[in-house]
XYZ file of C-alpha atoms in Angstrom:
447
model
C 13.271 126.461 -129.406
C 14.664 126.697 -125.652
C 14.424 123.462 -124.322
C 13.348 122.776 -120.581
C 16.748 121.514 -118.466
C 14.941 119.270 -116.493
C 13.185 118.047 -119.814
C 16.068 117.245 -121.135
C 17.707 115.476 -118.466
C 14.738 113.423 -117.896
C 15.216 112.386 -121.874
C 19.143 111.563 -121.955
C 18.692 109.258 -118.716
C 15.845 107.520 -121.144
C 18.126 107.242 -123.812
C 19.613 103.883 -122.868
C 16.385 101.977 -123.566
C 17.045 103.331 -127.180
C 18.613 100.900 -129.661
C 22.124 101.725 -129.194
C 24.384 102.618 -132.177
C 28.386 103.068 -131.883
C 29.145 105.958 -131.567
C 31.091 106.339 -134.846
C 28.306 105.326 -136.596
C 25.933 107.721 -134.416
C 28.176 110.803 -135.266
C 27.914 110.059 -139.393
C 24.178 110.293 -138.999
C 23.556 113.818 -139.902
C 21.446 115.923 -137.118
C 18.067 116.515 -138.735
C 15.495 119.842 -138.943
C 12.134 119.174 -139.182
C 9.858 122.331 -140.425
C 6.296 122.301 -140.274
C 3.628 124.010 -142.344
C 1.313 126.919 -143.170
C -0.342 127.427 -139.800
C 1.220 124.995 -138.135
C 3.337 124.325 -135.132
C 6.392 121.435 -134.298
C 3.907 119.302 -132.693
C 3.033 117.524 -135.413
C 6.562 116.134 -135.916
C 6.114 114.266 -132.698
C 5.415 111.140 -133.698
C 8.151 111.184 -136.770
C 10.669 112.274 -133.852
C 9.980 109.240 -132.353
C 10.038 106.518 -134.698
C 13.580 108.285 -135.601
C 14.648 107.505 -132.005
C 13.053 104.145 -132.008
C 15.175 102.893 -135.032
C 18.680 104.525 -133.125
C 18.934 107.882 -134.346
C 20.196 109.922 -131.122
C 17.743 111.996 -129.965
C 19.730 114.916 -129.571
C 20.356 115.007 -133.304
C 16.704 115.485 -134.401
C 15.089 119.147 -133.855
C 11.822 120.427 -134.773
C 11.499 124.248 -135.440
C 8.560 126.502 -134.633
C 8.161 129.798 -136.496
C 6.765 132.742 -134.818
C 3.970 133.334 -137.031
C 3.745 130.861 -138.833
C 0.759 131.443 -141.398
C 1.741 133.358 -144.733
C 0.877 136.873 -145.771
C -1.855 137.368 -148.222
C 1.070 139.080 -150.390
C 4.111 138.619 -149.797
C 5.654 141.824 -149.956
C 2.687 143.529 -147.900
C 3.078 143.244 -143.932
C 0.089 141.712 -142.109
C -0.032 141.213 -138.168
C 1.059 138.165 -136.555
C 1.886 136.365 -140.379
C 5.223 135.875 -142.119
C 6.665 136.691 -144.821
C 9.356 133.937 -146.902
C 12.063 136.032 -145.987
C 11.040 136.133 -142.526
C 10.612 131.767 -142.547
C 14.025 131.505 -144.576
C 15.643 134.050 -141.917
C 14.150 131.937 -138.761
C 15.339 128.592 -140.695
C 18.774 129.988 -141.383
C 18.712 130.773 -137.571
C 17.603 127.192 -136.578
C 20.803 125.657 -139.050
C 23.321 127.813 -137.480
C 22.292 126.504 -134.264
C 21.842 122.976 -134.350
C 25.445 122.929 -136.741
C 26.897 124.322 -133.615
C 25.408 122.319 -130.982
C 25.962 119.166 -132.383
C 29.266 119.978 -134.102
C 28.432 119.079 -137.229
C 29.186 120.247 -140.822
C 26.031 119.932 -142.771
C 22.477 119.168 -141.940
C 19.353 117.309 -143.431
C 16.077 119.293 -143.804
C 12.650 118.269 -143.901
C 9.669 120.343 -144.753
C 5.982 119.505 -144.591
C 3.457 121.820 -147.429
C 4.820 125.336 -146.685
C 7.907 124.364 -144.999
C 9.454 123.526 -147.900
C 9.763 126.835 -148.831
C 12.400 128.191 -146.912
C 14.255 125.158 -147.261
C 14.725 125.747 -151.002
C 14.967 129.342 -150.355
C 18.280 128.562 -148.108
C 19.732 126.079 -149.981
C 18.951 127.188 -153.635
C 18.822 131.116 -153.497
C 21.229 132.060 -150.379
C 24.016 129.319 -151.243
C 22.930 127.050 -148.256
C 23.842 123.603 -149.525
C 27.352 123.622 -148.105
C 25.689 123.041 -145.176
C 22.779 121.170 -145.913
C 23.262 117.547 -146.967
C 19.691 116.354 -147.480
C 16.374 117.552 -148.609
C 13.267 116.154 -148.456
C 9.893 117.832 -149.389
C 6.666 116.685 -148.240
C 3.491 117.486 -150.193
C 5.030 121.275 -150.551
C 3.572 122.541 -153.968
C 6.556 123.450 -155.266
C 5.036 124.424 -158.511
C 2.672 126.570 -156.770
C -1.456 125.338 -155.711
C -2.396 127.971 -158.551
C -1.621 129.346 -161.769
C -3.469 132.757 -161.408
C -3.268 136.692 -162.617
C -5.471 137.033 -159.215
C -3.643 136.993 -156.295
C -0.342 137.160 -157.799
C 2.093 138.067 -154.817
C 0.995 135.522 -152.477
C 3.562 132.891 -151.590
C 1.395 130.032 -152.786
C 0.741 131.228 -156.282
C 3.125 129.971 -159.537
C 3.444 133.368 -160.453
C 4.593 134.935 -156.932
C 8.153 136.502 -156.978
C 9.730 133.559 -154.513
C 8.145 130.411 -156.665
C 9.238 132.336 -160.218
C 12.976 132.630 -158.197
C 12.807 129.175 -156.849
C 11.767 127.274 -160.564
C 13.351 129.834 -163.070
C 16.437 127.116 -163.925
C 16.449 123.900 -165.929
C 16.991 122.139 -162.881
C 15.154 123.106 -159.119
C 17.728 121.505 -157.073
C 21.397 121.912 -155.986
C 24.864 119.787 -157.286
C 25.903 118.226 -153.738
C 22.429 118.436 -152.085
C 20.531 114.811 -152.217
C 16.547 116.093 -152.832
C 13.900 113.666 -152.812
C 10.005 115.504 -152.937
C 7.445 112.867 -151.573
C 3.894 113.382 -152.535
C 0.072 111.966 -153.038
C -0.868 110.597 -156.163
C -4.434 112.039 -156.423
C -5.503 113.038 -153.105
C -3.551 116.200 -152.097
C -6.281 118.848 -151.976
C -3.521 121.792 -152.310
C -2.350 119.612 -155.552
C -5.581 119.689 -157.511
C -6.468 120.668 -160.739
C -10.235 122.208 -159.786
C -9.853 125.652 -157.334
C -12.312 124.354 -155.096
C -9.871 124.187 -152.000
C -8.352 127.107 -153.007
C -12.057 129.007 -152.701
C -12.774 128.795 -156.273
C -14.691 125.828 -157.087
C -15.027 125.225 -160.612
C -11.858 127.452 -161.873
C -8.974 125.285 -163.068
C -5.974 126.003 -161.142
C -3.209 125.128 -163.756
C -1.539 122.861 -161.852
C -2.555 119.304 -160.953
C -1.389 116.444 -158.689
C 2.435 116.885 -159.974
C 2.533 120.486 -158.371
C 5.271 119.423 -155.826
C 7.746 116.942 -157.657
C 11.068 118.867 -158.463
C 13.010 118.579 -161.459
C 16.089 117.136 -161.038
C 14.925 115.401 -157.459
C 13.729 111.978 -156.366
C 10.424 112.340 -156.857
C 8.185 109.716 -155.129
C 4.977 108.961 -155.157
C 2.636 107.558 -152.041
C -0.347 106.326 -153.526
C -3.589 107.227 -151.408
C -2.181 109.515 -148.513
C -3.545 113.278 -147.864
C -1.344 116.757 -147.876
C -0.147 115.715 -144.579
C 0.475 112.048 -144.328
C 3.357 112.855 -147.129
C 4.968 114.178 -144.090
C 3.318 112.606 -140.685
C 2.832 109.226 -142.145
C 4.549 105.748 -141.254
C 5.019 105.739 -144.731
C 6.695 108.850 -144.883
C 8.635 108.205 -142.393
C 9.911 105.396 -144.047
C 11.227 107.232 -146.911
C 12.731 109.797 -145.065
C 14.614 107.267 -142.771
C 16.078 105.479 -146.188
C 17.055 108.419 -148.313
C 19.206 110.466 -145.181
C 19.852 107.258 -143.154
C 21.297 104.853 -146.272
C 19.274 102.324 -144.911
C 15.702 100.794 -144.240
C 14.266 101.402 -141.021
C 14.354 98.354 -138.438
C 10.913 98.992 -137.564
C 7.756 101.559 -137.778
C 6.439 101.591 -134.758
C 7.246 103.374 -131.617
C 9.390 101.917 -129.054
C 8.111 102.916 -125.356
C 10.177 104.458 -122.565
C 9.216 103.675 -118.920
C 8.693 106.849 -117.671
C 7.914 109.383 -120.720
C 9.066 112.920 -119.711
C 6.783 115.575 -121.850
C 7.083 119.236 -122.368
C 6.722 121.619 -124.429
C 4.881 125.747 -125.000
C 1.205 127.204 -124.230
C 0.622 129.242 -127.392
C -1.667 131.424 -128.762
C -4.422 132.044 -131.445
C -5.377 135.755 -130.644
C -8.104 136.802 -132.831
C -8.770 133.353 -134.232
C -5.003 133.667 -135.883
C -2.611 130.763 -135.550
C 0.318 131.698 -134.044
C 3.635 130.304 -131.974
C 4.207 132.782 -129.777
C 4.622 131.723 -125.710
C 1.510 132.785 -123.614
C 2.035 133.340 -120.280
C -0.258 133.413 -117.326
C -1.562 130.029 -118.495
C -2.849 127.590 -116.060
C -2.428 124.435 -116.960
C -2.980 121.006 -115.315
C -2.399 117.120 -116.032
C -4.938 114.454 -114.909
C -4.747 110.449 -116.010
C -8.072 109.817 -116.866
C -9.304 106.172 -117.926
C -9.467 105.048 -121.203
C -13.166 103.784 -120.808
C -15.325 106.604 -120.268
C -12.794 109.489 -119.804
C -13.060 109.671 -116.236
C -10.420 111.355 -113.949
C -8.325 109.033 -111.913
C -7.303 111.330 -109.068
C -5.784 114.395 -108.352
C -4.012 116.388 -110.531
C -0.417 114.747 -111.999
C 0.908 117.997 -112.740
C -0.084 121.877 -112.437
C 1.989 125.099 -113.534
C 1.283 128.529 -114.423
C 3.581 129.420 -117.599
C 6.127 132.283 -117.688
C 7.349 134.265 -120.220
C 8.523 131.212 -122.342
C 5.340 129.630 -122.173
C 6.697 126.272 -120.906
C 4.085 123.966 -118.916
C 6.222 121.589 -117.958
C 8.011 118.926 -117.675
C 5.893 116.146 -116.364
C 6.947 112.395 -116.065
C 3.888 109.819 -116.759
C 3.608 105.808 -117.793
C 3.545 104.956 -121.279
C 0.308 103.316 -120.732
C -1.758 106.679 -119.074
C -4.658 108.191 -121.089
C -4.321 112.465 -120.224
C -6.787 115.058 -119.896
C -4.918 118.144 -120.209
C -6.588 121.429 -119.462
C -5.221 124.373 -120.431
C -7.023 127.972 -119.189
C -5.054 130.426 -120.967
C -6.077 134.366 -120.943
C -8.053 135.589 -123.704
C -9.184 132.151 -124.421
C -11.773 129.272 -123.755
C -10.502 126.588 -120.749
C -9.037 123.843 -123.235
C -9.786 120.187 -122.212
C -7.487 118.513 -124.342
C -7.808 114.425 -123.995
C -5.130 112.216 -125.270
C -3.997 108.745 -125.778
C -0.616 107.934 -124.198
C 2.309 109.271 -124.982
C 4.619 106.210 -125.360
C 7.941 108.219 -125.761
C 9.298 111.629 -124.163
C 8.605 114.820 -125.923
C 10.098 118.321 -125.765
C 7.138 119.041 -128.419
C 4.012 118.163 -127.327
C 2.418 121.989 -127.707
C -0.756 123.224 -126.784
C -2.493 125.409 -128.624
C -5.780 126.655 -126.416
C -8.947 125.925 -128.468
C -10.254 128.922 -130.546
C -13.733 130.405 -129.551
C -16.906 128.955 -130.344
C -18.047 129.726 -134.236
C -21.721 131.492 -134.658
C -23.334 128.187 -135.969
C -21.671 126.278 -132.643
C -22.955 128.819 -129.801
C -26.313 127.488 -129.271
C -24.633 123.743 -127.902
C -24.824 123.280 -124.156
C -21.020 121.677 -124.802
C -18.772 121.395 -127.991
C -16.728 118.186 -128.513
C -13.937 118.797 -131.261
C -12.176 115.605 -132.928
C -9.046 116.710 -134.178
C -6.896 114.464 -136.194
C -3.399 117.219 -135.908
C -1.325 114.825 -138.722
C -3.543 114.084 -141.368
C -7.258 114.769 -142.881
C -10.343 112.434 -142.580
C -10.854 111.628 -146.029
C -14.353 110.024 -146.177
C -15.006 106.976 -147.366
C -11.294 106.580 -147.350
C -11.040 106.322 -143.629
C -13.378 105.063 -140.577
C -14.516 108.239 -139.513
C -16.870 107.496 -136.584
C -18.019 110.884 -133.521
C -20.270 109.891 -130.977
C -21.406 106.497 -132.588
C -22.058 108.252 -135.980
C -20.167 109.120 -139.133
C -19.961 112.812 -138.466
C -22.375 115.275 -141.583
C -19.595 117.848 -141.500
C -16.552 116.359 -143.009
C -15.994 116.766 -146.606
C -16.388 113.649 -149.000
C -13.464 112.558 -151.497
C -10.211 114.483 -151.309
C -9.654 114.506 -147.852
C -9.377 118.340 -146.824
C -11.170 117.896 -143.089
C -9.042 117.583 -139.830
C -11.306 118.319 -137.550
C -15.119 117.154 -136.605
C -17.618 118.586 -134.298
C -20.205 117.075 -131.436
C -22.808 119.633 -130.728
C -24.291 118.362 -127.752
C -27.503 119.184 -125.676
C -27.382 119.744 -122.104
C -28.379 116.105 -121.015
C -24.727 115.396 -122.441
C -22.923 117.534 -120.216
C -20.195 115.165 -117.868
C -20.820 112.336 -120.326
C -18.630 109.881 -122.322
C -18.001 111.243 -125.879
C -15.861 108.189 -128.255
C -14.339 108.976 -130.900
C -12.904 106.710 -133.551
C -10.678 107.215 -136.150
C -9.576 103.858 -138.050
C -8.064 101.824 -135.385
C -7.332 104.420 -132.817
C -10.171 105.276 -130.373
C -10.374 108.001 -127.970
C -12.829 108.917 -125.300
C -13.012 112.341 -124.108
C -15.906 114.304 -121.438
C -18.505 116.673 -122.549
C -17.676 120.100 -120.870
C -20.504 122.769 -120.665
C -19.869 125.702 -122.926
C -21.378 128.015 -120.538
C -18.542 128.083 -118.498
C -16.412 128.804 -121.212
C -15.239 125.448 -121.554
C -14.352 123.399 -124.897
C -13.546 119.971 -124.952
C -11.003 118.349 -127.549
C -10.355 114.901 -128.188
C -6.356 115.134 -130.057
C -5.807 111.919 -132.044
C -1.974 110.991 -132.041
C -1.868 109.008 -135.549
């Protein structure tokens, strides 16, 4: 990922608010990769990223990594548009390794993989001889026994039988001599870890594998009683664990320390043809208003505007660690994005926007479409306090939580209005756009 100069800059004259270790100590803490998941984008490490920097790890020893496509074939060995293959994730991991050993000097690196990201991980370190270089691993929720146990379906990455997961757990052991694993995952409530196909489209057909799918033999295997597929990763708990097993210590704290003056960055991608992808789009428009925290109203002008280039950067932008942002994105080929947040208390290189997908069939007939997104974890109802537009929203799934978004189909009278959403204790407020004008409106919960 090519970072932004001026991004940067803005960061390492931040860095002195940071917790300051010596710098002995700062150089034994080993730089860390984080890799995201099936579909998924290095966004969602953002908040991670910062609770590393707000306990003294140098910021410029932490890296997220964004494969190109970053959703998985339907077989692996059969090429499919705009998805990957596990020799094309190991090959862009083994990429990402070279170059953060040889920007920060270092001699081996810690990993960290959320669901599908753990994939390449054990690909590089347990198949192409990696662990030289690689002095941690840590899996998060990745089934690393597979989400199924089928004859059907066979080649696909995810299945126990597939070609990489037979390679990967063939041995005694699924781990390396000189390569620290620990696998973090869910006790019950990981729905790509359950026993009954239903979240793997076949309700009712036993999957083979159950809850343990992604401990590792031969690892330190711990379970987090209560979280979803994603909060193994995401979490404060998480983070926690991660911190102790590659830092040798507990964390001082787990929340966020804020900067003064947040610089954030980061790419316009796209979804063409409803498929998730991380490739730059360019030609996007995209602008930066502080909008109140009440009602979602803009506060003046415009705080930023750019049109991206090739590398689909939109910014960098400097803003208080106190502003609520509506951030609209109008990016060709898809709807204008109106993407409200809740402030951003620390600078980002990784705050990504991904322009909202088109309207489905069932949505069309709304004057304006509000979507609730909760980007690093699933509403698991009645786990969590799930509340859209005063009421518990009808289309999130009950039990295992498996939903992260929810929905606000709203008649015309709505249009311009207030729209609160609440997710435990963080609350957002967001505007109805009209969907008319080819406008969606999403409300992005941070936690």
């Amino acid at each position: 990922m090519k970072h932004s100069r001026r991004a940067m800059l803005g960061a390492m004259a931040l860095a002195p608010l940071l917790p300051r270790l010596a710098h002995a100590q700062e150089a034994s803490l080993p730089p860390i990769l984080f890799v995201h998941g099936n579909g998924d984008h290095s966004a969602l490490w953002m908040t991670t990223l910062w609770r590393f920097e707000s306990n003294g790890w140098p910021w410029d020893r932490l890296h997220a990594l964004d494969f190109t496509d970053p959703l998985a074939r339907d077989d692996d060995a059969v090429a499919q548009p705009m998805r990957s293959s596990s020799d094309d994730a190991w090959r862009e991991l083994a990429a990402e390794i070279a170059a953060l050993r040889a920007r920060t000097g270092a001699a081996r690196v810690a990993l960290v993989g959320n669901s599908r990201g753990g994939y390449p991980i054990r690909n590089h370190v347990q198949l192409h001889g990696g662990g030289a270089e690689v002095s941690h691993v840590v899996t998060c929720g990745t089934p690393n026994n597979g989400i199924y146990d089928w004859e059907e379906n066979a080649g696909r990455e995810f299945n126990k039988r597939s070609a990489l997961l037979r390679a990967l757990n063939s041995g005694e052991s699924q781990v390396v001599p000189g390569t620290a694993f620990l696998a973090l995952r869910s006790d019950s409530n990981d729905l790509y870890a359950q026993p009954d196909g239903r979240y793997a489209g076949r309700p009712g057909v036993p999957t083979g594998v159950g809850p343990d799918s992604p401990a590792l033999k031969g690892a330190t295997n711990l379970v987090m009683p209560g979280v979803d597929h994603r909060e193994t990763a995401y979490s404060a708990r998480a983070f926690r664990e991660m911190f102790r097993f590659i830092g040798g210590k507990e964390p001082d704290r787990l929340s966020v320390v804020p900067e003064a003056r947040p610089v954030l960055n980061g790419r316009v991608t796209g979804t063409p043809g409803g498929i998730q992808t991380n490739r730059p789009v360019a030609g996007a428009v995209v602008e930066v208003f502080r909008v109140s925290p009440d009602d979602g109203e803009r506060m003046g002008e415009a705080v930023h505007r750019r049109t991206t280039g090739e590398d689909g950067r939109w910014g960098p932008v400097t803003v208080a660690p106190d502003w609520n942002l509506e951030i609209v994105v109008a990016a060709p080929g898809h709807p204008i994005t109106h993407s409200y947040r809740n402030p951003f208390p620390r600078s980002s290189l990784v705050v990504n926007l991904r322009p909202a997908a088109p309207p489905a069939a069932a949505d069309r007939a709304a004057a304006a479409l509000v979507r609730f997104s909760r980007p690093r974890g699933y509403y698991g109802i009645p786990r969590d306090v799930v509340l859209l537009d005063g009421a518990e929203p009808t289309d999130l799934p009950r039990g295992v939580p498996a939903g992260a978004t929810a929905i606000a189909r709203l008649p015309a009278e709505r249009i311009g209005t207030a729209i609160a959403g609440l997710f435990n204790e963080e609350r957002l407020v967001a505007r109805a756009w009209p969907l008319a004008e080819n406008r969606i409106t999403v409300a992005e919960l941070t936690w």
